[in-house]
Amino acid sequence: MGKVNMEELLNCALCPNICRCECPVLQVTGREAVAPAGKARLAAMLQKEQLDWDEEVLDAVSHCLSCRGCTIHCPFAELSLCDELINARLAAKAGGARLPQVEPYLANLKNYGSPYGQKNETAVCGEKGAEILYYAGCTSMANNPASIEAARSLFSKAGLSYQMIDEDCCGYPAEIWGDEELARRLAEENLRKMKESGASTMVTGCPECWLTFTGHYPEWGLELPLEIIDAPAYFLGLLKEGRLKPGRADMKKVSYHDPCIWARAAQKTAEPREIINKIPGLELHEASSSGEKTRCCGGGAMFQLSYPDTAAAIARRRLAELAEDAAIVTACPFCREGLLQENRQVLELVELLDRTC
Amino acid sequence: MSRVKTILQQGKVKQAVIDKFRENAADIVGADNISSGEIDLLSTCRDYWPISSIWMLEGAVPALPQLVVWPNTTEEVSRILALANEKKIPVVPYGEGSGALGGAVPLQGGIMLDLKKMNRARKLDELNQLVTVECGMNGALYEEYLNQNGYTGGHFPQSLRCSTVGGWLACRAAGQFSTRYGKIEDIVVSLEAVLSDGTIFSGRSVPRAATGPRADLLMVGSEGVLGVITAADLRIWPLPEKRHFATYTFDNLADGLEAIRKFIRAGTRPAVVRLYDAQETGNHFPELGDKRPGLILLFEGAEPIITAEAGVVDQIVSGQGAVDAGPDFVEHWLETRFNVSAASRLLQKGAVLDTIEVTTNWHNAHSTYQAMQKAILSEEGTMMASGHWSHVYPEGAALYMTVVGFPGENKIGYYKSIWRAAMKACLDEGAAISHHHGIGLHRGAWMEEEHGRGLEVLKKVKAALDPNGIMNPGKLGLEEVQQWEK
Ligand SMILES: Cc1cc2nc3c(=O)[nH]c(=O)nc-3n(C[C@H](O)[C@H](O)[C@H](O)COP(=O)(O)OP(=O)(O)OC[C@H]3O[C@@H](n4cnc5c(N)ncnc54)[C@H](O)[C@@H]3O)c2cc1C
Ligand code: SF4
Ligand code: SF4
C-alpha cells in the first residue's frame, strides 16, 4: 500500500485551501483542522515528526470522505489528497494510533468478513459456475437487500444465468481505517473465491468495491482472475442489446444523484442517465451540482459508521440540491442509505430498472 | 503532543481565566462549538501570509490561540464578545484564513472566533437588488447561491473559493471584475456588526442618506480590530446577458496606461481590465511573447451596451498604438485565473515570494511601478519583480507587484528587506500602501507614513469602541508589535 508522497502533500499543505468550498466535511463542521489543506498540513507535520500520532490527529486526517470533491478545483494533477490521507492513516495505525469508534467494525471485518457484523454466506445463490458473478458488497447486503433482489431479477428477465458467492468485504473499509494487513487478507480471500467460482465476468453493484478491485488491488500487487464491470454499464449493455425492455415507470420524475466514485474516480456519469432516459415517460432532473461536479452524500469512506452525525448532516446538505418533487435515484448503496432522510423516496438504479422491465 | 514552535506569541491569557470562560461560553454556543484541542489551535492560528508558510515548513507557527469558538448566530457572537470583554480575553475573528498579511494571527493567544458556521443567505430582495448574507459564507458558495437565483454578486477575488463575505468586508477586498461592479466597499449597502461589549448594531439599506457618518460602514476595512461583522446587505446584479472579450498589446506600458485612462474617462466600464508588463504577459500568455505589455478586457451586460463600449474602447486603444490580439487570451485567463499552484512549488524549492498591491493615481502609475520594481530587484536574492494593473478608476488604478526571490538561509531578513524597499518606493512616489490585501500584521509598520495624523484618529476610534483592546490586538498598525518590526 502507498507511502506518503511528501512533495504532493506539501503542495497541498502550502495551498490556500482553494477547494475548501467543495469539501463537504469542512462545509458542515466549519473546522479548519479538517479543511483539505488543513488535513494535509497535519499529515505533513506528522511526517516531519513535529506532531505525534494520537487519537486527535488520527481523527482529523480520518475526516475525509474520499469523495474527491477537492479535485474539482485542485491545480495539482498528480495530487490525490484522499489517497495521501489514507496513506497517513496507515502510518498512524502502524504507529499505534487508534480510532476507538471504528475498532468494533474492524473486529467485525476480522470475524465476519463484513463491517456490519454479519456473514455474507446467505448471499450464495444462482447457478454455481455461471459465467457471470454478481458481487453485491457488504453495504447492500446489510442495508438494502432489495437492490440485490432487483439485480437478480434483472438477470432472470434478461435470460442470463449468474451466481453469487459468500463474498468477503472487498477490503476497502480496512484500508481506509488504516489496517493494511486486514485489507490484504480480505482481498486475498476474495480473489481465491472469485477464482474458485469459475466466472469470467464480475458485475459490481457498489462503487467503493469497484474502485477497490480495479484501482487498489492492482496497486497492492494483486491480480484479478476475471473481468470486472460496473452495474450501470452492464445493465445499460443489456438494454442496448434488447435483452431488457423497460416499460413506463410508476413515477413521473426522478432526480439522479451521481455517486462520487462513479462520477469522479470512474468518470461514469453518462451510463446511469442513459438508463433513465430509456425508461419511457420518465423525466430526469439534474441537481445543481451534478455529473463530475456532484457533491457527496456523506457516505464515502464508511462515514456512516465512523462519523454518523457528520454523514447525516452532509446528506441533508446534498438533499437540498435534489428536486423535492422527485424520487431520488442513485447507483450506490451508501448514497441510498445517506439520502434516506426527510421522508424522501430513494431508489437504487437497479431497483428503478427492475420496476420498469 | 506538538513540538511546533511559536515565533510571534506576545503572551497568553492565564489558563484559569480561559477555563472559566470556556465553562460559561459552553452555555452560549454549546460545548461542541468550543475547542481547546491542539489540532484545532494549530489549524486556526494563521492565515495565508507567506511568512506563515515559510515557518510551517520549518515546524513553526506565528502564535497559538487558546480556544476556538464557533458561534452560530449574531446573538451568540454578542454574548461571547461581552463575556470575553469582561474577562479581557483577546478575540480574533476568523473567516477562511486567506488573508495575505498575518491579520488573523492570535498574537496574544485568547480566542479565535471562527465565523464559518454563520453561513446563511438570510434574504434575497429582488426588487431592491440586494441580498442579506451572513459573514461566514464562502465566496464561491455565495456566488453559486446567487447564480441559482439568476444573479451575480459581481465580486470575484482570486481567493473567491477560499475566503468569506465577512473577510472581504473586513479587508476591503477587490474582485477581478471590479472595474464594472466596484470593490466590496462599493457593493456593500449596509452591515450588521457586534462591538467588543456585545452591542449589536446595523445600518439601513437605503441607497444614500445624509444622516451623518455611517457607524456600520466604519467597520469596512477594520480587519477585526473594531468588532465583528456578522452580516451585510450587498448589491446584486442580474446575470449578464452577454460577454465580449478583447486583448491588445502595446509598445510600452505608458501607452497601455494612457489608453486605459482615456477609455475610463470616456465613460466605458469593462468588467475586467488587466494590463500586464511584458514579463507577466509572457508568463501568462506565452503566445503573446514577453516583449510587449498585454491588456485583456472583458465586457459584460446587455448586448447593445457592451457592443457600444467595446467599440469606443477599440477606437481609443488603437489611437494609442495597440495591436489587436483577439479574444482567445481572455478565455485562457478565465480558465486559469484561480490557479495559484506556483506558490506551493516555489516555496518547496526554498523561494520567498509575495504579492504587493498598492494604489496609484494616473500621474504616478508608471513611475511607481518603475520605482518599486527597481527597489525590489536591487535586493540581493530577488529573481523576479513583475507587475500588472487591474481595478481601474477614473482617478487611477491598482498596481500589483509579484516578487520571487531565492535568498538562501535568511528568508525572513530578505522578506523584510524587499518589503522595506517596496514600501519606501511606493510612499516616495505618493502611492497608497495597499489597494485590497489590507494591513494585517505585517503592513502595520507603514500605517503612520500612510495616514499621518489620521492614524491618531483611528487609534481614538479604536479606544472608544474597544476600550479593553480585546479585538484582534496588534493589527492595522494601531499598536507596535515588537516581535515583528519592519
Ligand atoms: C490566493 C489568494 C488570492 C487572493 N486574491 C485576492 C483578491 O483578488 N482580492 C482581494 O481583495 N484579496 C485577495 N486575497 C486576500 C484575501 O483573500 C482577502 O483579504 C479576503 O478578503 C480574506 O477573507 P477571509 O475570509 O479568508 O479572511 P481571514 O483571512 O480569515 O481574515 C482576514 C482579516 O479579517 C478579519 N475578519 C475576518 N472575518 C471578519 C469578520 N466577519 N468581522 C471582522 N473581522 C473579520 C480577521 O480577523 C483578519 O484580520 C487573496 C488571498 C489569497 C490567498
Ligand atoms: S486538494 Fe488541491 S486545491 Fe485542495 S487544498 Fe489541496 S492542493 Fe489546494
Ligand atoms: S476527498 Fe472529499 S472529504 Fe476528502 S478532502 Fe477532498 S473534498 Fe474533502
PDB file of N, CA and C in Angstrom, chain B residues 125-205:
ATOM      1  N   ASP B 125     -33.609  40.036  -1.877  1.00  0.00           N
ATOM      2  CA  ASP B 125     -34.578  41.107  -2.118  1.00  0.00           C
ATOM      3  C   ASP B 125     -34.446  41.517  -3.592  1.00  0.00           C
ATOM      4  N   GLU B 126     -35.234  40.853  -4.436  1.00  0.00           N
ATOM      5  CA  GLU B 126     -35.049  41.043  -5.885  1.00  0.00           C
ATOM      6  C   GLU B 126     -35.454  42.443  -6.326  1.00  0.00           C
ATOM      7  N   LEU B 127     -36.495  42.986  -5.703  1.00  0.00           N
ATOM      8  CA  LEU B 127     -36.961  44.308  -6.124  1.00  0.00           C
ATOM      9  C   LEU B 127     -35.879  45.365  -5.910  1.00  0.00           C
ATOM     10  N   ASN B 128     -35.256  45.305  -4.738  1.00  0.00           N
ATOM     11  CA  ASN B 128     -34.226  46.304  -4.436  1.00  0.00           C
ATOM     12  C   ASN B 128     -32.812  45.840  -4.818  1.00  0.00           C
ATOM     13  N   GLN B 129     -32.734  44.691  -5.457  1.00  0.00           N
ATOM     14  CA  GLN B 129     -31.453  44.135  -5.913  1.00  0.00           C
ATOM     15  C   GLN B 129     -30.425  44.048  -4.793  1.00  0.00           C
ATOM     16  N   LEU B 130     -30.862  43.391  -3.707  1.00  0.00           N
ATOM     17  CA  LEU B 130     -29.992  43.247  -2.537  1.00  0.00           C
ATOM     18  C   LEU B 130     -30.069  41.831  -2.000  1.00  0.00           C
ATOM     19  N   VAL B 131     -28.994  41.391  -1.380  1.00  0.00           N
ATOM     20  CA  VAL B 131     -29.045  40.121  -0.663  1.00  0.00           C
ATOM     21  C   VAL B 131     -28.501  40.368   0.742  1.00  0.00           C
ATOM     22  N   THR B 132     -29.134  39.729   1.733  1.00  0.00           N
ATOM     23  CA  THR B 132     -28.604  39.803   3.089  1.00  0.00           C
ATOM     24  C   THR B 132     -27.887  38.492   3.356  1.00  0.00           C
ATOM     25  N   VAL B 133     -26.610  38.583   3.645  1.00  0.00           N
ATOM     26  CA  VAL B 133     -25.818  37.364   3.779  1.00  0.00           C
ATOM     27  C   VAL B 133     -24.970  37.424   5.036  1.00  0.00           C
ATOM     28  N   GLU B 134     -24.817  36.253   5.668  1.00  0.00           N
ATOM     29  CA  GLU B 134     -24.013  36.213   6.895  1.00  0.00           C
ATOM     30  C   GLU B 134     -22.524  36.187   6.560  1.00  0.00           C
ATOM     31  N   CYS B 135     -21.738  36.600   7.569  1.00  0.00           N
ATOM     32  CA  CYS B 135     -20.309  36.853   7.330  1.00  0.00           C
ATOM     33  C   CYS B 135     -19.503  35.627   6.967  1.00  0.00           C
ATOM     34  N   GLY B 136     -19.918  34.444   7.437  1.00  0.00           N
ATOM     35  CA  GLY B 136     -19.063  33.262   7.264  1.00  0.00           C
ATOM     36  C   GLY B 136     -19.298  32.521   5.968  1.00  0.00           C
ATOM     37  N   MET B 137     -20.139  33.087   5.095  1.00  0.00           N
ATOM     38  CA  MET B 137     -20.438  32.367   3.858  1.00  0.00           C
ATOM     39  C   MET B 137     -19.223  32.382   2.931  1.00  0.00           C
ATOM     40  N   ASN B 138     -18.912  31.220   2.413  1.00  0.00           N
ATOM     41  CA  ASN B 138     -17.783  31.085   1.472  1.00  0.00           C
ATOM     42  C   ASN B 138     -18.104  31.819   0.167  1.00  0.00           C
ATOM     43  N   GLY B 139     -17.097  32.451  -0.412  1.00  0.00           N
ATOM     44  CA  GLY B 139     -17.306  33.271  -1.601  1.00  0.00           C
ATOM     45  C   GLY B 139     -17.892  32.516  -2.780  1.00  0.00           C
ATOM     46  N   ALA B 140     -17.341  31.340  -3.075  1.00  0.00           N
ATOM     47  CA  ALA B 140     -17.821  30.586  -4.239  1.00  0.00           C
ATOM     48  C   ALA B 140     -19.253  30.106  -4.003  1.00  0.00           C
ATOM     49  N   LEU B 141     -19.552  29.747  -2.745  1.00  0.00           N
ATOM     50  CA  LEU B 141     -20.905  29.260  -2.457  1.00  0.00           C
ATOM     51  C   LEU B 141     -21.904  30.427  -2.472  1.00  0.00           C
ATOM     52  N   TYR B 142     -21.423  31.602  -2.112  1.00  0.00           N
ATOM     53  CA  TYR B 142     -22.251  32.813  -2.202  1.00  0.00           C
ATOM     54  C   TYR B 142     -22.612  33.086  -3.663  1.00  0.00           C
ATOM     55  N   GLU B 143     -21.604  33.056  -4.534  1.00  0.00           N
ATOM     56  CA  GLU B 143     -21.861  33.316  -5.957  1.00  0.00           C
ATOM     57  C   GLU B 143     -22.754  32.215  -6.544  1.00  0.00           C
ATOM     58  N   GLU B 144     -22.534  30.978  -6.112  1.00  0.00           N
ATOM     59  CA  GLU B 144     -23.366  29.865  -6.609  1.00  0.00           C
ATOM     60  C   GLU B 144     -24.835  30.085  -6.218  1.00  0.00           C
ATOM     61  N   TYR B 145     -25.037  30.482  -4.970  1.00  0.00           N
ATOM     62  CA  TYR B 145     -26.406  30.742  -4.497  1.00  0.00           C
ATOM     63  C   TYR B 145     -27.065  31.837  -5.349  1.00  0.00           C
ATOM     64  N   LEU B 146     -26.316  32.894  -5.611  1.00  0.00           N
ATOM     65  CA  LEU B 146     -26.885  33.986  -6.416  1.00  0.00           C
ATOM     66  C   LEU B 146     -27.161  33.513  -7.845  1.00  0.00           C
ATOM     67  N   ASN B 147     -26.216  32.795  -8.431  1.00  0.00           N
ATOM     68  CA  ASN B 147     -26.390  32.309  -9.809  1.00  0.00           C
ATOM     69  C   ASN B 147     -27.643  31.447  -9.919  1.00  0.00           C
ATOM     70  N   GLN B 148     -27.870  30.617  -8.907  1.00  0.00           N
ATOM     71  CA  GLN B 148     -29.062  29.750  -8.952  1.00  0.00           C
ATOM     72  C   GLN B 148     -30.347  30.568  -8.971  1.00  0.00           C
ATOM     73  N   ASN B 149     -30.244  31.778  -8.460  1.00  0.00           N
ATOM     74  CA  ASN B 149     -31.416  32.650  -8.461  1.00  0.00           C
ATOM     75  C   ASN B 149     -31.380  33.684  -9.584  1.00  0.00           C
ATOM     76  N   GLY B 150     -30.445  33.524 -10.503  1.00  0.00           N
ATOM     77  CA  GLY B 150     -30.394  34.416 -11.667  1.00  0.00           C
ATOM     78  C   GLY B 150     -29.573  35.679 -11.469  1.00  0.00           C
ATOM     79  N   TYR B 151     -28.753  35.705 -10.412  1.00  0.00           N
ATOM     80  CA  TYR B 151     -27.981  36.926 -10.113  1.00  0.00           C
ATOM     81  C   TYR B 151     -26.482  36.637 -10.016  1.00  0.00           C
ATOM     82  N   THR B 152     -25.727  37.709 -10.012  1.00  0.00           N
ATOM     83  CA  THR B 152     -24.302  37.611  -9.676  1.00  0.00           C
ATOM     84  C   THR B 152     -23.984  38.645  -8.597  1.00  0.00           C
ATOM     85  N   GLY B 153     -22.986  38.320  -7.795  1.00  0.00           N
ATOM     86  CA  GLY B 153     -22.547  39.287  -6.784  1.00  0.00           C
ATOM     87  C   GLY B 153     -21.484  40.230  -7.342  1.00  0.00           C
ATOM     88  N   GLY B 154     -20.979  39.922  -8.531  1.00  0.00           N
ATOM     89  CA  GLY B 154     -20.009  40.806  -9.185  1.00  0.00           C
ATOM     90  C   GLY B 154     -18.670  40.892  -8.465  1.00  0.00           C
ATOM     91  N   HIS B 155     -18.432  39.994  -7.503  1.00  0.00           N
ATOM     92  CA  HIS B 155     -17.201  40.093  -6.703  1.00  0.00           C
ATOM     93  C   HIS B 155     -16.411  38.791  -6.830  1.00  0.00           C
ATOM     94  N   PHE B 156     -15.287  38.838  -7.519  1.00  0.00           N
ATOM     95  CA  PHE B 156     -14.502  37.625  -7.775  1.00  0.00           C
ATOM     96  C   PHE B 156     -13.040  37.838  -7.431  1.00  0.00           C
ATOM     97  N   PRO B 157     -12.710  37.885  -6.136  1.00  0.00           N
ATOM     98  CA  PRO B 157     -11.288  37.924  -5.804  1.00  0.00           C
ATOM     99  C   PRO B 157     -10.662  36.599  -6.237  1.00  0.00           C
ATOM    100  N   GLN B 158      -9.359  36.591  -6.426  1.00  0.00           N
ATOM    101  CA  GLN B 158      -8.734  35.329  -6.824  1.00  0.00           C
ATOM    102  C   GLN B 158      -8.957  34.273  -5.731  1.00  0.00           C
ATOM    103  N   SER B 159      -9.186  34.729  -4.524  1.00  0.00           N
ATOM    104  CA  SER B 159      -9.447  33.829  -3.404  1.00  0.00           C
ATOM    105  C   SER B 159     -10.935  33.518  -3.254  1.00  0.00           C
ATOM    106  N   LEU B 160     -11.730  33.753  -4.297  1.00  0.00           N
ATOM    107  CA  LEU B 160     -13.187  33.551  -4.205  1.00  0.00           C
ATOM    108  C   LEU B 160     -13.541  32.247  -3.498  1.00  0.00           C
ATOM    109  N   ARG B 161     -12.838  31.168  -3.863  1.00  0.00           N
ATOM    110  CA  ARG B 161     -13.201  29.844  -3.355  1.00  0.00           C
ATOM    111  C   ARG B 161     -12.692  29.599  -1.943  1.00  0.00           C
ATOM    112  N   CYS B 162     -11.843  30.487  -1.429  1.00  0.00           N
ATOM    113  CA  CYS B 162     -11.264  30.214  -0.100  1.00  0.00           C
ATOM    114  C   CYS B 162     -11.332  31.444   0.804  1.00  0.00           C
ATOM    115  N   SER B 163     -12.349  32.292   0.613  1.00  0.00           N
ATOM    116  CA  SER B 163     -12.499  33.438   1.513  1.00  0.00           C
ATOM    117  C   SER B 163     -13.984  33.652   1.794  1.00  0.00           C
ATOM    118  N   THR B 164     -14.270  34.428   2.848  1.00  0.00           N
ATOM    119  CA  THR B 164     -15.661  34.635   3.250  1.00  0.00           C
ATOM    120  C   THR B 164     -16.121  36.061   2.944  1.00  0.00           C
ATOM    121  N   VAL B 165     -17.420  36.222   2.936  1.00  0.00           N
ATOM    122  CA  VAL B 165     -18.004  37.550   2.737  1.00  0.00           C
ATOM    123  C   VAL B 165     -17.522  38.495   3.848  1.00  0.00           C
ATOM    124  N   GLY B 166     -17.493  38.004   5.079  1.00  0.00           N
ATOM    125  CA  GLY B 166     -17.041  38.837   6.204  1.00  0.00           C
ATOM    126  C   GLY B 166     -15.585  39.244   6.043  1.00  0.00           C
ATOM    127  N   GLY B 167     -14.761  38.295   5.565  1.00  0.00           N
ATOM    128  CA  GLY B 167     -13.344  38.582   5.325  1.00  0.00           C
ATOM    129  C   GLY B 167     -13.188  39.654   4.255  1.00  0.00           C
ATOM    130  N   TRP B 168     -14.020  39.590   3.224  1.00  0.00           N
ATOM    131  CA  TRP B 168     -13.948  40.607   2.153  1.00  0.00           C
ATOM    132  C   TRP B 168     -14.195  41.996   2.738  1.00  0.00           C
ATOM    133  N   LEU B 169     -15.257  42.055   3.557  1.00  0.00           N
ATOM    134  CA  LEU B 169     -15.630  43.368   4.111  1.00  0.00           C
ATOM    135  C   LEU B 169     -14.571  43.864   5.087  1.00  0.00           C
ATOM    136  N   ALA B 170     -14.057  42.925   5.883  1.00  0.00           N
ATOM    137  CA  ALA B 170     -13.072  43.312   6.895  1.00  0.00           C
ATOM    138  C   ALA B 170     -11.786  43.813   6.242  1.00  0.00           C
ATOM    139  N   CYS B 171     -11.493  43.334   5.034  1.00  0.00           N
ATOM    140  CA  CYS B 171     -10.208  43.683   4.387  1.00  0.00           C
ATOM    141  C   CYS B 171     -10.370  44.613   3.191  1.00  0.00           C
ATOM    142  N   ARG B 172     -11.566  45.102   2.928  1.00  0.00           N
ATOM    143  CA  ARG B 172     -11.795  45.951   1.738  1.00  0.00           C
ATOM    144  C   ARG B 172     -11.328  45.246   0.467  1.00  0.00           C
ATOM    145  N   ALA B 173     -11.837  44.063   0.247  1.00  0.00           N
ATOM    146  CA  ALA B 173     -11.358  43.236  -0.865  1.00  0.00           C
ATOM    147  C   ALA B 173     -11.773  43.810  -2.218  1.00  0.00           C
ATOM    148  N   ALA B 174     -11.050  43.351  -3.253  1.00  0.00           N
ATOM    149  CA  ALA B 174     -11.382  43.733  -4.623  1.00  0.00           C
ATOM    150  C   ALA B 174     -11.490  42.477  -5.471  1.00  0.00           C
ATOM    151  N   GLY B 175     -12.518  42.415  -6.304  1.00  0.00           N
ATOM    152  CA  GLY B 175     -12.679  41.272  -7.203  1.00  0.00           C
ATOM    153  C   GLY B 175     -12.133  41.592  -8.581  1.00  0.00           C
ATOM    154  N   GLN B 176     -11.940  40.523  -9.360  1.00  0.00           N
ATOM    155  CA  GLN B 176     -11.334  40.716 -10.687  1.00  0.00           C
ATOM    156  C   GLN B 176     -12.237  41.523 -11.629  1.00  0.00           C
ATOM    157  N   PHE B 177     -13.538  41.590 -11.334  1.00  0.00           N
ATOM    158  CA  PHE B 177     -14.474  42.307 -12.199  1.00  0.00           C
ATOM    159  C   PHE B 177     -14.815  43.684 -11.618  1.00  0.00           C
ATOM    160  N   SER B 178     -13.890  44.213 -10.821  1.00  0.00           N
ATOM    161  CA  SER B 178     -14.227  45.396 -10.026  1.00  0.00           C
ATOM    162  C   SER B 178     -14.415  46.660 -10.849  1.00  0.00           C
ATOM    163  N   THR B 179     -13.858  46.714 -12.051  1.00  0.00           N
ATOM    164  CA  THR B 179     -13.988  47.971 -12.791  1.00  0.00           C
ATOM    165  C   THR B 179     -15.453  48.221 -13.143  1.00  0.00           C
ATOM    166  N   ARG B 180     -16.236  47.158 -13.289  1.00  0.00           N
ATOM    167  CA  ARG B 180     -17.668  47.349 -13.526  1.00  0.00           C
ATOM    168  C   ARG B 180     -18.487  47.350 -12.223  1.00  0.00           C
ATOM    169  N   TYR B 181     -18.175  46.386 -11.334  1.00  0.00           N
ATOM    170  CA  TYR B 181     -19.042  46.211 -10.160  1.00  0.00           C
ATOM    171  C   TYR B 181     -18.538  46.929  -8.914  1.00  0.00           C
ATOM    172  N   GLY B 182     -17.286  47.358  -8.931  1.00  0.00           N
ATOM    173  CA  GLY B 182     -16.737  48.060  -7.767  1.00  0.00           C
ATOM    174  C   GLY B 182     -16.039  47.113  -6.812  1.00  0.00           C
ATOM    175  N   LYS B 183     -15.323  47.714  -5.847  1.00  0.00           N
ATOM    176  CA  LYS B 183     -14.725  46.934  -4.762  1.00  0.00           C
ATOM    177  C   LYS B 183     -15.839  46.573  -3.797  1.00  0.00           C
ATOM    178  N   ILE B 184     -15.498  45.769  -2.777  1.00  0.00           N
ATOM    179  CA  ILE B 184     -16.552  45.343  -1.846  1.00  0.00           C
ATOM    180  C   ILE B 184     -17.164  46.562  -1.131  1.00  0.00           C
ATOM    181  N   GLU B 185     -16.345  47.612  -0.932  1.00  0.00           N
ATOM    182  CA  GLU B 185     -16.905  48.794  -0.261  1.00  0.00           C
ATOM    183  C   GLU B 185     -17.918  49.538  -1.141  1.00  0.00           C
ATOM    184  N   ASP B 186     -17.886  49.268  -2.461  1.00  0.00           N
ATOM    185  CA  ASP B 186     -18.903  49.846  -3.347  1.00  0.00           C
ATOM    186  C   ASP B 186     -20.135  48.937  -3.407  1.00  0.00           C
ATOM    187  N   ILE B 187     -19.924  47.658  -3.100  1.00  0.00           N
ATOM    188  CA  ILE B 187     -21.005  46.674  -3.225  1.00  0.00           C
ATOM    189  C   ILE B 187     -21.842  46.612  -1.940  1.00  0.00           C
ATOM    190  N   VAL B 188     -21.200  46.878  -0.804  1.00  0.00           N
ATOM    191  CA  VAL B 188     -21.945  46.798   0.466  1.00  0.00           C
ATOM    192  C   VAL B 188     -22.850  48.027   0.619  1.00  0.00           C
ATOM    193  N   VAL B 189     -24.083  47.758   1.037  1.00  0.00           N
ATOM    194  CA  VAL B 189     -25.036  48.862   1.231  1.00  0.00           C
ATOM    195  C   VAL B 189     -25.230  49.128   2.725  1.00  0.00           C
ATOM    196  N   SER B 190     -25.205  48.063   3.503  1.00  0.00           N
ATOM    197  CA  SER B 190     -25.238  48.240   4.952  1.00  0.00           C
ATOM    198  C   SER B 190     -24.705  46.964   5.579  1.00  0.00           C
ATOM    199  N   LEU B 191     -24.370  47.063   6.857  1.00  0.00           N
ATOM    200  CA  LEU B 191     -23.954  45.816   7.503  1.00  0.00           C
ATOM    201  C   LEU B 191     -24.371  45.779   8.963  1.00  0.00           C
ATOM    202  N   GLU B 192     -24.286  44.553   9.490  1.00  0.00           N
ATOM    203  CA  GLU B 192     -24.610  44.314  10.901  1.00  0.00           C
ATOM    204  C   GLU B 192     -23.306  43.924  11.582  1.00  0.00           C
ATOM    205  N   ALA B 193     -23.063  44.471  12.765  1.00  0.00           N
ATOM    206  CA  ALA B 193     -21.795  44.168  13.438  1.00  0.00           C
ATOM    207  C   ALA B 193     -22.003  44.117  14.941  1.00  0.00           C
ATOM    208  N   VAL B 194     -21.003  43.570  15.613  1.00  0.00           N
ATOM    209  CA  VAL B 194     -21.039  43.465  17.068  1.00  0.00           C
ATOM    210  C   VAL B 194     -19.764  44.078  17.624  1.00  0.00           C
ATOM    211  N   LEU B 195     -19.912  44.930  18.633  1.00  0.00           N
ATOM    212  CA  LEU B 195     -18.741  45.547  19.263  1.00  0.00           C
ATOM    213  C   LEU B 195     -18.230  44.685  20.408  1.00  0.00           C
ATOM    214  N   SER B 196     -17.058  45.051  20.920  1.00  0.00           N
ATOM    215  CA  SER B 196     -16.430  44.207  21.946  1.00  0.00           C
ATOM    216  C   SER B 196     -17.303  44.054  23.193  1.00  0.00           C
ATOM    217  N   ASP B 197     -18.165  45.024  23.491  1.00  0.00           N
ATOM    218  CA  ASP B 197     -19.007  44.882  24.690  1.00  0.00           C
ATOM    219  C   ASP B 197     -20.295  44.117  24.390  1.00  0.00           C
ATOM    220  N   GLY B 198     -20.425  43.623  23.168  1.00  0.00           N
ATOM    221  CA  GLY B 198     -21.608  42.825  22.829  1.00  0.00           C
ATOM    222  C   GLY B 198     -22.695  43.629  22.123  1.00  0.00           C
ATOM    223  N   THR B 199     -22.511  44.929  21.977  1.00  0.00           N
ATOM    224  CA  THR B 199     -23.521  45.748  21.296  1.00  0.00           C
ATOM    225  C   THR B 199     -23.695  45.301  19.849  1.00  0.00           C
ATOM    226  N   ILE B 200     -24.953  45.031  19.486  1.00  0.00           N
ATOM    227  CA  ILE B 200     -25.238  44.675  18.091  1.00  0.00           C
ATOM    228  C   ILE B 200     -25.821  45.917  17.422  1.00  0.00           C
ATOM    229  N   PHE B 201     -25.309  46.259  16.262  1.00  0.00           N
ATOM    230  CA  PHE B 201     -25.890  47.407  15.555  1.00  0.00           C
ATOM    231  C   PHE B 201     -25.841  47.151  14.063  1.00  0.00           C
ATOM    232  N   SER B 202     -26.677  47.888  13.340  1.00  0.00           N
ATOM    233  CA  SER B 202     -26.660  47.713  11.880  1.00  0.00           C
ATOM    234  C   SER B 202     -27.082  49.001  11.207  1.00  0.00           C
ATOM    235  N   GLY B 203     -26.741  49.116   9.921  1.00  0.00           N
ATOM    236  CA  GLY B 203     -27.144  50.289   9.159  1.00  0.00           C
ATOM    237  C   GLY B 203     -28.416  49.996   8.390  1.00  0.00           C
ATOM    238  N   ARG B 204     -28.908  50.976   7.688  1.00  0.00           N
ATOM    239  CA  ARG B 204     -30.132  50.791   6.906  1.00  0.00           C
ATOM    240  C   ARG B 204     -29.764  50.685   5.433  1.00  0.00           C
ATOM    241  N   SER B 205     -30.511  49.816   4.732  1.00  0.00           N
ATOM    242  CA  SER B 205     -30.162  49.578   3.329  1.00  0.00           C
ATOM    243  C   SER B 205     -30.868  50.533   2.386  1.00  0.00           C
TER     244      SER B 205
END
